[in-house]
Amino acid sequence: MSLPPILSERLRLPAVASPMFIVSGPELVIAQSRAGVVGSFPSLNARPQAQFREWLIQINEALAKHDAEHPEQPSAPYAVNLIVHKSNDRLEEDLATVVEFQVPIVITSLGARPDVNEAVHSYGGIVLHDVINDVFAHKAVERGADGLIAVAAGAGGHAGAQSPFALIQEIRAWFDGPLLLSGAIAHGRSILAAQAAGADLAYIGSAFIATEEANAVDGYKQMIADSSASDIVYSNLFTGVHGNYLRPSITAAGLDPDNLGSADPSAMDFGTGDSPTIGPKPWRDIWGSGQGIAAVDAVVPTADLVDRLAREYADAKTRLAQL
């Protein structure tokens, strides 16, 4: 199955920037889309809810201006992430805003609801749903998702535990629709590797934290640039769902990263309150990151990061052809 035009046209790289809690705002989304990758943000980053509308206006106006000034290289589309979980009391209002602005791509997380998918389909949008295993992948497609984001081991934020090779292999055994791969992708050759493994597009998050446009404090950005895979800790303590976090931020919060314990999954919290079991707030005090950040060594403009990824991707294709 070929990719829908929205995921194949106007992209400089076969990549979607993942929506990161707190970090992804309109400035980053605009920079990502201008640079030629799909920019995205969680609707919950816009607070109060009325700000969500303001952000969509800002993004649409900025990208329209860019397209008018650069008809030879129009911007990539953008996406909004909706948390489809009972703890999100804004879902219905945010969904109505998504429909009003006809957001081209919607990324759903932590629950698959047919009514959400139908609402997006009503104006011609597409829905990508993130999954951590094949069981959830089947459920998402059965409930109307157009594509899947395979969140494998090593991904930032709420990551899965399966190898990307195993996860992609199982999904591709029955699903021929749009498939994205997430998990430690911060280098151009990793984008090509994702495609070789069976994905259509790479899903990239942590590398964009260390950009000038990201809504992250300077210490967080620099920690990304200074860290590597050995600095990542996988724990469910902070939100009730397993995720990957930067070891130095855990230590700075007064906790022992090697003796964190675990949380009750029923006490899920996705950033709207304090951690279910500890004082420090996830994402604000405990910083998320994927394992691929050794490829990031400096804080740079988003355009420069995409330029690097594009060069590395092209070099990897050339090297592979030589092999």
XYZ file of C-alpha atoms in Angstrom:
323
model
C 0.000 0.000 0.000
C 1.393 3.382 -0.980
C 1.506 6.216 1.511
C -1.285 8.800 1.369
C -0.121 12.023 -0.314
C -0.039 13.914 2.969
C 2.711 11.556 4.199
C 4.652 11.330 0.948
C 4.483 14.748 -0.687
C 6.227 17.887 0.597
C 8.515 15.946 2.957
C 12.246 16.538 2.634
C 12.871 13.486 4.787
C 10.659 10.458 5.492
C 10.218 11.600 9.066
C 7.635 12.820 11.547
C 8.690 14.809 14.611
C 7.037 13.312 17.658
C 4.848 15.444 19.942
C 6.670 16.004 23.219
C 4.899 17.082 26.382
C 5.848 20.671 27.331
C 8.716 20.730 24.785
C 6.678 20.930 21.554
C 5.078 24.323 20.970
C 4.131 26.364 17.908
C 7.657 27.715 17.377
C 9.110 24.203 17.172
C 6.257 22.871 15.009
C 6.619 25.742 12.549
C 10.388 25.250 12.353
C 10.019 21.497 11.825
C 7.436 21.853 9.066
C 9.405 24.613 7.346
C 12.473 22.371 7.426
C 10.580 19.581 5.662
C 9.509 17.102 8.339
C 6.058 16.740 9.876
C 5.939 18.935 12.983
C 3.658 18.005 15.860
C 2.580 18.919 19.378
C 0.244 17.546 22.059
C -2.953 19.548 22.395
C -2.453 19.456 26.181
C 0.647 21.644 25.812
C -1.664 24.561 25.069
C -3.042 25.742 28.415
C -5.672 26.937 29.058
C -7.683 25.136 26.407
C -8.437 28.406 24.596
C -4.734 28.670 23.785
C -5.026 25.570 21.620
C -7.039 27.579 19.101
C -4.469 30.390 19.224
C -1.636 27.961 18.522
C -3.431 26.483 15.513
C -4.019 29.956 14.099
C -0.347 30.817 14.627
C 0.864 27.613 12.970
C -1.504 27.836 10.003
C -0.676 31.492 9.351
C 3.080 30.950 9.616
C 3.083 27.947 7.289
C 0.808 29.678 4.784
C 3.205 32.638 4.751
C 6.163 30.314 4.227
C 4.406 28.528 1.368
C 3.548 31.820 -0.341
C 7.158 32.964 -0.098
C 8.661 29.574 -1.037
C 6.365 27.932 -3.593
C 9.291 25.821 -4.793
C 9.701 24.269 -1.320
C 6.402 24.357 0.582
C 6.226 23.349 4.215
C 5.481 19.833 5.391
C 2.105 19.241 7.082
C 1.717 19.315 10.849
C 0.042 17.037 13.374
C -1.713 17.318 16.728
C -1.481 14.642 19.395
C -4.634 13.774 21.358
C -4.368 11.747 24.566
C -7.309 9.342 24.325
C -7.433 8.319 27.961
C -10.119 8.759 30.603
C -7.810 11.025 32.605
C -7.919 13.623 29.806
C -10.963 15.734 30.589
C -10.210 18.030 27.635
C -10.471 15.435 24.905
C -13.932 16.315 23.609
C -13.206 20.042 23.516
C -9.813 19.553 21.892
C -11.300 17.186 19.317
C -13.931 19.781 18.397
C -11.140 22.318 17.846
C -9.209 19.821 15.716
C -12.267 19.328 13.529
C -12.914 23.066 13.293
C -9.371 23.724 12.042
C -9.251 20.511 10.007
C -5.875 19.497 11.393
C -4.370 17.332 8.621
C -2.803 14.645 10.815
C -3.929 13.521 14.268
C -1.774 11.306 16.468
C -3.717 9.401 19.118
C -2.163 7.898 22.241
C -3.173 5.786 25.233
C -6.468 4.594 23.884
C -8.179 4.031 20.525
C -11.698 5.366 20.046
C -13.717 4.930 16.843
C -15.585 8.214 17.402
C -12.310 10.158 17.500
C -11.168 8.526 14.261
C -14.524 9.167 12.600
C -14.420 12.836 13.577
C -11.016 13.269 11.941
C -12.106 11.337 8.865
C -15.158 13.582 8.515
C -13.034 16.365 7.005
C -10.438 14.181 5.287
C -7.778 14.044 8.003
C -5.805 10.932 8.874
C -5.175 9.289 12.243
C -1.917 7.690 13.338
C -2.042 5.705 16.563
C 0.995 4.843 18.657
C 1.368 1.279 19.899
C 3.950 -0.683 21.872
C 2.986 -4.186 20.751
C 1.083 -6.111 18.093
C -2.024 -6.572 20.251
C -2.543 -2.821 20.559
C -1.775 -2.450 16.845
C -4.665 -4.776 15.934
C -7.028 -2.901 18.244
C -6.082 0.479 16.779
C -6.682 -0.608 13.187
C -9.922 -2.392 14.091
C -11.154 0.880 15.609
C -10.370 2.931 12.532
C -6.799 4.220 12.738
C -5.271 4.887 9.310
C -1.686 4.239 10.345
C 0.434 3.015 13.225
C 3.420 4.357 15.129
C 5.468 1.464 16.479
C 7.003 2.765 19.722
C 9.879 0.372 20.303
C 12.514 -0.011 22.987
C 14.745 3.013 23.344
C 12.131 5.612 22.463
C 11.764 8.743 24.541
C 8.808 9.334 26.811
C 6.334 6.474 27.224
C 8.300 3.804 25.374
C 7.720 0.148 24.696
C 10.092 -2.678 25.564
C 10.189 -4.650 22.307
C 12.994 -4.610 19.756
C 12.104 -2.502 16.720
C 12.881 -5.496 14.483
C 10.419 -7.726 16.351
C 7.706 -5.080 16.580
C 7.861 -4.019 12.918
C 8.050 -7.636 11.761
C 4.884 -8.634 13.632
C 2.897 -5.615 12.467
C 3.997 -5.913 8.838
C 2.880 -9.557 8.797
C -0.711 -8.334 8.498
C -0.754 -4.525 8.109
C 0.230 -2.833 4.836
C -0.839 0.688 5.784
C 1.283 3.648 6.907
C 3.758 2.518 9.548
C 6.164 4.693 11.508
C 8.972 3.555 13.773
C 9.991 5.253 17.010
C 12.978 4.315 19.123
C 16.458 5.866 19.409
C 16.325 7.575 15.999
C 18.586 10.628 16.021
C 20.821 10.010 12.998
C 20.081 9.954 9.287
C 21.215 6.356 8.861
C 18.668 5.350 11.521
C 15.926 6.819 9.328
C 17.094 4.599 6.480
C 17.346 1.638 8.861
C 13.724 2.178 9.915
C 12.674 1.950 6.276
C 14.823 -1.126 5.705
C 13.143 -2.793 8.679
C 9.723 -2.247 7.101
C 8.569 1.165 8.309
C 7.566 3.930 5.920
C 8.673 6.820 8.083
C 10.849 7.495 11.104
C 9.378 9.083 14.231
C 11.921 11.374 15.881
C 11.641 13.137 19.236
C 14.575 13.553 21.599
C 16.964 15.113 19.076
C 14.528 18.026 18.711
C 14.734 18.812 22.435
C 18.247 20.153 21.839
C 17.067 22.805 19.375
C 16.723 26.530 19.801
C 12.980 26.461 19.117
C 12.132 23.759 21.664
C 10.220 24.847 24.764
C 12.731 23.339 27.175
C 14.980 24.965 29.747
C 18.623 25.367 28.790
C 19.720 22.722 31.309
C 17.461 20.121 29.685
C 18.736 20.928 26.189
C 22.353 20.737 27.289
C 21.772 17.481 29.150
C 20.517 15.953 25.911
C 23.682 17.116 24.141
C 25.920 15.811 26.942
C 24.273 12.402 27.443
C 24.233 8.987 25.788
C 22.276 5.732 26.000
C 23.894 4.806 29.307
C 22.276 7.883 30.861
C 18.732 6.667 30.179
C 16.596 5.012 32.872
C 13.420 3.034 32.092
C 10.803 3.338 34.858
C 7.061 3.563 35.488
C 7.469 5.405 38.793
C 6.829 8.877 37.476
C 3.526 8.485 35.600
C 2.410 4.910 36.180
C 3.433 4.018 32.613
C 6.949 2.905 31.691
C 9.064 5.553 30.039
C 12.664 6.587 29.429
C 14.199 9.414 31.445
C 17.552 11.152 31.830
C 19.488 9.765 34.779
C 21.050 13.140 35.773
C 17.588 14.733 36.068
C 16.458 11.939 38.391
C 19.524 12.450 40.556
C 18.997 16.210 40.581
C 15.470 15.611 41.898
C 16.943 13.843 44.925
C 16.159 10.297 43.828
C 18.354 7.252 43.315
C 17.985 6.213 39.658
C 19.146 2.694 40.503
C 16.515 2.182 43.222
C 13.332 3.818 41.966
C 10.768 1.142 42.721
C 7.549 1.158 40.712
C 4.134 2.792 40.613
C 0.610 1.434 40.466
C -0.461 1.662 36.793
C -3.987 2.553 37.909
C -2.585 5.845 39.243
C -1.730 7.066 35.756
C -0.841 10.731 35.366
C 0.221 12.218 32.062
C 1.392 15.608 33.172
C -1.761 17.248 34.459
C -0.747 16.754 38.084
C 2.126 15.609 40.257
C 3.692 12.207 39.951
C 1.365 9.560 41.439
C 3.992 8.399 43.904
C 6.690 11.052 44.299
C 7.059 14.810 44.693
C 8.997 15.836 41.541
C 6.799 16.433 38.496
C 7.383 14.252 35.438
C 8.526 16.081 32.302
C 9.059 19.337 34.217
C 11.530 18.019 36.824
C 12.192 14.494 35.547
C 13.255 14.872 31.917
C 12.346 12.334 29.266
C 14.683 11.192 26.509
C 15.279 8.304 24.147
C 18.449 6.261 23.887
C 19.691 7.686 20.583
C 20.970 10.993 21.900
C 24.686 10.219 21.557
C 24.181 11.522 18.003
C 23.318 14.935 19.485
C 26.304 16.972 20.637
C 25.088 20.582 20.544
C 22.005 22.764 20.775
C 21.236 23.970 17.249
C 18.418 25.543 15.212
C 15.842 23.029 14.035
C 16.741 23.733 10.407
C 20.353 22.761 11.106
C 19.288 19.500 12.751
C 17.137 18.562 9.751
C 20.014 19.520 7.419
C 22.276 17.113 9.335
C 19.734 14.310 9.232
C 19.251 14.845 5.485
C 23.003 14.667 4.808
C 23.389 11.557 6.935
C 20.380 9.916 5.268
C 21.790 10.586 1.800
C 25.244 9.328 2.826
C 23.713 6.159 4.279
C 21.854 5.447 1.044
C 25.052 5.885 -0.941
C 26.993 3.593 1.395
C 24.282 0.954 1.271
C 24.292 1.032 -2.532
C 28.058 0.496 -2.491
C 27.676 -2.509 -0.234
